[in-house]
Every structure is written in C-alpha cells, then in structure tokens.
Coordinates of C-alpha atoms in Angstrom, one line a residue:
Chain A
Q1 CA -21.0 12.4 -94.3
S2 CA -17.7 8.9 -93.6
A3 CA -19.9 6.9 -90.9
L4 CA -23.2 6.9 -88.9
T5 CA -23.4 7.9 -85.3
Q6 CA -23.9 6.5 -82.6
P7 CA -22.3 6.0 -78.9
A8 CA -19.5 4.7 -78.3
S9 CA -20.9 3.0 -75.0
V10 CA -24.2 1.6 -73.4
S11 CA -24.7 -1.0 -70.6
G12 CA -27.7 -2.2 -68.5
S13 CA -28.2 -4.7 -65.9
P14 CA -30.3 -8.3 -67.2
G15 CA -33.1 -7.7 -67.5
Q16 CA -33.4 -4.2 -68.2
S17 CA -33.3 -2.2 -72.2
I18 CA -31.2 -0.3 -73.7
T19 CA -31.2 1.9 -76.5
I20 CA -28.5 2.6 -79.1
S21 CA -29.9 5.4 -81.6
C22 CA -27.6 5.6 -85.0
T23 CA -28.3 9.4 -87.0
G24 CA -27.4 10.1 -90.3
T25 CA -28.6 12.7 -92.5
S26 CA -31.6 13.8 -94.6
G27 CA -29.3 11.4 -97.6
D28 CA -28.9 8.1 -95.4
V29 CA -30.6 7.3 -93.0
G30 CA -33.7 10.1 -92.8
A31 CA -34.4 9.2 -96.0
Y32 CA -34.3 5.5 -97.3
N33 CA -35.9 2.4 -94.6
Y34 CA -32.8 0.6 -95.2
V35 CA -30.9 0.9 -91.8
S36 CA -29.4 -2.3 -90.3
W37 CA -27.9 -3.9 -87.8
Y38 CA -25.4 -5.7 -86.3
Q39 CA -23.6 -7.8 -83.5
Q40 CA -20.2 -8.1 -83.3
H41 CA -19.0 -10.3 -81.0
P42 CA -15.7 -10.0 -79.8
G43 CA -13.5 -12.7 -83.0
K44 CA -16.4 -13.2 -84.5
A45 CA -18.1 -12.0 -88.0
P46 CA -20.6 -9.6 -87.8
K47 CA -24.6 -10.8 -87.3
L48 CA -27.6 -9.7 -88.8
M49 CA -29.9 -8.5 -86.0
I50 CA -32.3 -6.4 -87.7
Y51 CA -32.6 -4.9 -91.6
E52 CA -35.1 -2.4 -93.5
V53 CA -35.0 -0.5 -90.3
S54 CA -37.8 -2.7 -88.6
N55 CA -37.6 -6.6 -89.7
R56 CA -35.7 -9.4 -87.8
P57 CA -34.4 -12.6 -90.1
S58 CA -35.7 -14.8 -89.1
G59 CA -33.9 -17.2 -86.2
I60 CA -33.4 -13.5 -84.3
S61 CA -34.8 -12.8 -80.9
N62 CA -38.0 -10.6 -81.0
R63 CA -36.1 -9.4 -78.0
F64 CA -34.5 -7.1 -80.5
S65 CA -36.8 -4.4 -82.2
G66 CA -35.4 -1.3 -84.8
S67 CA -37.2 1.5 -85.4
K68 CA -36.2 5.5 -86.6
S69 CA -38.2 8.5 -86.7
G70 CA -36.6 11.4 -89.0
N71 CA -32.4 10.7 -89.6
T72 CA -32.0 8.7 -86.2
A73 CA -32.2 5.2 -86.1
S74 CA -32.6 3.1 -82.9
L75 CA -32.0 -0.4 -81.6
T76 CA -33.7 -1.6 -78.4
I77 CA -32.9 -4.6 -77.1
S78 CA -34.7 -5.4 -74.0
G79 CA -34.3 -8.4 -71.5
L80 CA -30.9 -7.5 -72.1
Q81 CA -28.9 -10.8 -71.5
A82 CA -25.1 -11.2 -70.5
E83 CA -24.4 -12.9 -73.6
E84 CA -25.9 -10.3 -75.6
E85 CA -22.4 -7.8 -74.6
A86 CA -20.8 -6.7 -77.6
D87 CA -20.3 -4.3 -80.5
Y88 CA -23.5 -3.4 -82.4
Y89 CA -23.1 -1.3 -86.0
C90 CA -25.8 0.5 -88.0
S91 CA -25.8 0.8 -91.2
S92 CA -28.2 3.0 -93.6
Y93 CA -27.9 2.9 -97.9
T94 CA -27.1 6.5 -99.3
T95 CA -26.8 8.1 -102.0
S96 CA -24.2 10.3 -100.7
S97 CA -21.6 11.4 -103.5
T98 CA -21.1 7.4 -104.8
L99 CA -20.9 5.5 -102.1
S100 CA -24.5 2.8 -101.6
L101 CA -24.0 1.6 -97.8
L102 CA -22.9 3.9 -95.0
F103 CA -22.4 2.1 -91.5
G104 CA -22.3 3.1 -87.3
T105 CA -19.2 4.5 -85.8
G106 CA -19.9 1.6 -83.1
T107 CA -21.4 0.6 -80.0
K108 CA -19.9 -1.5 -77.1
V109 CA -23.2 -2.8 -75.2
T110 CA -22.2 -3.6 -71.8
V111 CA -24.3 -6.5 -69.4
L112 CA -23.8 -5.2 -65.5
Chain B
E1 CA -27.2 -23.5 -95.9
V2 CA -25.7 -20.5 -97.3
Q3 CA -21.7 -20.3 -96.9
L4 CA -19.1 -17.7 -98.0
V5 CA -15.2 -19.2 -97.4
Q6 CA -12.9 -16.5 -97.2
S7 CA -9.0 -17.9 -98.0
G8 CA -7.0 -17.8 -95.4
T9 CA -4.3 -15.5 -93.1
E10 CA -1.7 -13.6 -95.5
V11 CA 1.3 -11.5 -94.1
K12 CA 2.8 -9.1 -96.8
K13 CA 5.1 -6.6 -96.7
S14 CA 4.3 -3.2 -98.2
G15 CA 4.7 -2.7 -101.5
E16 CA 3.6 -6.7 -102.2
S17 CA 0.0 -7.4 -103.9
L18 CA -2.4 -9.4 -103.0
K19 CA -5.1 -11.2 -104.0
I20 CA -8.1 -13.4 -101.4
S21 CA -11.5 -15.2 -102.3
C22 CA -14.6 -15.3 -101.5
K23 CA -16.4 -18.8 -102.0
G24 CA -19.6 -18.9 -102.2
S25 CA -21.9 -22.6 -101.6
G26 CA -25.0 -23.5 -100.8
Y27 CA -27.5 -20.9 -102.8
S28 CA -27.2 -19.3 -106.0
F29 CA -23.8 -17.3 -106.6
S30 CA -24.1 -15.1 -109.6
N31 CA -27.6 -13.2 -108.3
Y32 CA -26.5 -11.8 -105.0
W33 CA -24.0 -9.0 -104.4
I34 CA -21.1 -9.4 -103.4
G35 CA -20.0 -7.2 -100.3
W36 CA -16.4 -6.1 -98.8
V37 CA -16.0 -4.8 -95.2
R38 CA -12.8 -3.4 -93.8
Q39 CA -12.1 -3.5 -89.5
M40 CA -8.9 -2.2 -88.6
P41 CA -7.2 -3.6 -85.6
G42 CA -9.9 -2.2 -82.7
K43 CA -11.6 -0.2 -85.1
G44 CA -15.2 0.0 -87.0
L45 CA -16.3 -1.8 -89.9
E46 CA -16.0 0.9 -93.3
W47 CA -18.0 -0.4 -96.5
M48 CA -15.8 -1.0 -99.4
G49 CA -17.8 -1.9 -102.2
I50 CA -20.3 -4.0 -103.8
I51 CA -20.2 -6.7 -107.2
Y52 CA -22.7 -8.2 -108.7
P53 CA -21.2 -11.2 -110.0
D54 CA -23.4 -12.2 -113.1
D55 CA -22.1 -9.2 -114.9
S56 CA -19.0 -8.2 -112.5
H57 CA -21.9 -4.6 -112.1
T58 CA -19.5 -3.0 -109.4
R59 CA -19.6 0.0 -107.1
Y60 CA -17.0 1.3 -104.7
S61 CA -16.5 3.7 -101.7
P62 CA -14.9 6.8 -102.6
S63 CA -12.0 6.0 -99.8
F64 CA -11.6 3.1 -101.8
Q65 CA -11.7 3.8 -105.0
G66 CA -8.6 3.4 -107.1
Q67 CA -6.7 1.6 -103.8
V68 CA -7.8 -1.4 -104.6
T69 CA -9.9 -4.3 -107.7
I70 CA -13.0 -5.8 -106.6
S71 CA -13.6 -8.6 -108.9
A72 CA -16.0 -12.2 -109.2
D73 CA -16.0 -15.8 -111.7
K74 CA -18.8 -17.0 -111.1
S75 CA -18.0 -19.9 -113.3
I76 CA -16.6 -21.0 -109.5
S77 CA -18.2 -19.1 -107.2
T78 CA -16.1 -16.7 -106.3
A79 CA -15.5 -12.8 -104.5
Y80 CA -11.8 -11.1 -105.4
L81 CA -10.3 -7.6 -103.1
Q82 CA -7.0 -7.2 -104.5
W83 CA -4.0 -5.0 -104.1
S84 CA -1.7 -4.0 -106.3
S85 CA 0.5 -2.5 -103.9
L86 CA 0.2 -2.6 -100.1
K87 CA 0.7 -0.4 -97.4
A88 CA 1.4 -0.8 -93.7
S89 CA -2.1 1.0 -93.4
D90 CA -3.6 -2.0 -95.7
T91 CA -3.7 -4.0 -92.2
A92 CA -7.1 -5.3 -90.8
M93 CA -9.4 -7.8 -90.4
Y94 CA -11.7 -8.0 -94.4
Y95 CA -15.1 -9.4 -95.0
C96 CA -16.7 -10.3 -97.6
A97 CA -21.2 -10.8 -97.4
R98 CA -23.9 -11.2 -99.1
S99 CA -26.9 -9.2 -99.9
T100 CA -29.9 -11.4 -98.4
Y101 CA -32.2 -7.8 -98.1
N102 CA -32.3 -4.6 -99.4
Y103 CA -29.0 -3.6 -98.3
A104 CA -28.8 -5.5 -95.3
Y105 CA -25.9 -8.5 -95.3
G106 CA -27.4 -11.5 -94.0
H107 CA -24.1 -13.6 -94.5
W108 CA -20.7 -13.3 -93.6
G109 CA -17.1 -14.8 -94.1
Q110 CA -14.9 -15.5 -91.7
G111 CA -13.4 -12.9 -92.7
T112 CA -9.1 -12.7 -94.1
L113 CA -6.8 -11.0 -91.6
V114 CA -3.8 -8.7 -93.5
T115 CA -1.0 -7.8 -91.9
V116 CA 1.9 -5.8 -93.9
S117 CA 4.4 -4.9 -92.8
S118 CA 6.8 -2.1 -93.4

C-alpha cells in the first residue's frame, strides 16, 4: 500500500464539527496506535496536531480530537474556525515491506 | 527551542548531483530520528526515509530506495539528503522533520524547494 486513504475534501460552517477519515489496513492503522495527524497551510510546513491516535501536543486546541476503529482513524475538529481551513494528512507506522511510515492522501478542509 | 533549518532553494539540471541539508539546534541532535518528506507541486506528503544520527542507522521507503541517500554528521548536527543524478520528476519541496513522539514528527524544517529542469 502506497498511501492511506482520505477523502479529498471536507467542508463545514464556522462553529460546526467535521470529521476526516483515514483508512488503512491491518498492517498499519489497524495494527498500531501510531496514527498521527498534520495540518498544512499553503506554503507552510506541516504541523503535528495529534499523535498516537488521540494525543494532542502541547499548545494544540482541545477542539481537535482523534480516534480509531479497526483500520480507520478519524480526526474531528469541533467548533470549526476560519483559520482551520487547510490540508490535513494522517500518517501511520507500518511494517509493510520496509516502509516505516505511510502518509494519507490528504484532505482539503474548507470553512464555508 | 528546537529548530530545524534547511538549506536554500536549488535550481539544477537533469543529471546533476545535489545535497541538501537540515541543521538541528536546541536539542541533542544525535538522539532523535530525522525523517525526510517529499511534497511534489500540488500533491501530498510522501515519506522518503529516516536516519538516527547517533549511529547513522537509516531506513528508506521502497519508492526512494536507491534513488536518494540520507546521511548525517552528528558533529555538526546536520542531516543530508542527496541525489547523484537528478531527474525532472525530483522537482518538489523537501522537508526534514524530527521525531518527537513515536512515529510522529513534532518539529519540521522550513522546506527546501528543488527545481530540476530537463
């Protein structure tokens, strides 16, 4: 598998909640609790938002939450704000072949 | 403060060689994995490989194995990504990133834009 599967786009109005899915396999997302989520604004480096499925680094708003069920991980943004319009990528540890990390295909979040 | 500072924009021709760098500061460089990530124009993130600077243990994604070389010089807290013969398809932004949690990159360089003309 070359990439985890994410929806290409998700949109929501300010204040709403949105959820982005990240589907892998039993060799990556399903096997390990090493799923991370990154936010990337245009022209900027990615920023870690969630690690180990559901943990937030220091300084990340508690409106960002992560979860996992089977081979699918999810990122939920509650109380959506305009500045959260960005691309979001999941990643997972994998032992498929010699890969150590897989990124998702990326999701463009639009705040309506 | 942890910082990763990458070398500047490169414009090269197909067939040329290139080595870009990523200098870490504000932490013990030797003891954290450094990864390299490619982002082609308008596309997503691709994991290329990682290195542990203390012993230079390296792992590559199969997609990049044999195409690039990752190295590090812990004496100057710098990791490198190099190509022996660039192709136009190597045109991309390249990020270095430091592992902060298990398999999660909490610190990123600013990116190095590599443009290869044919």
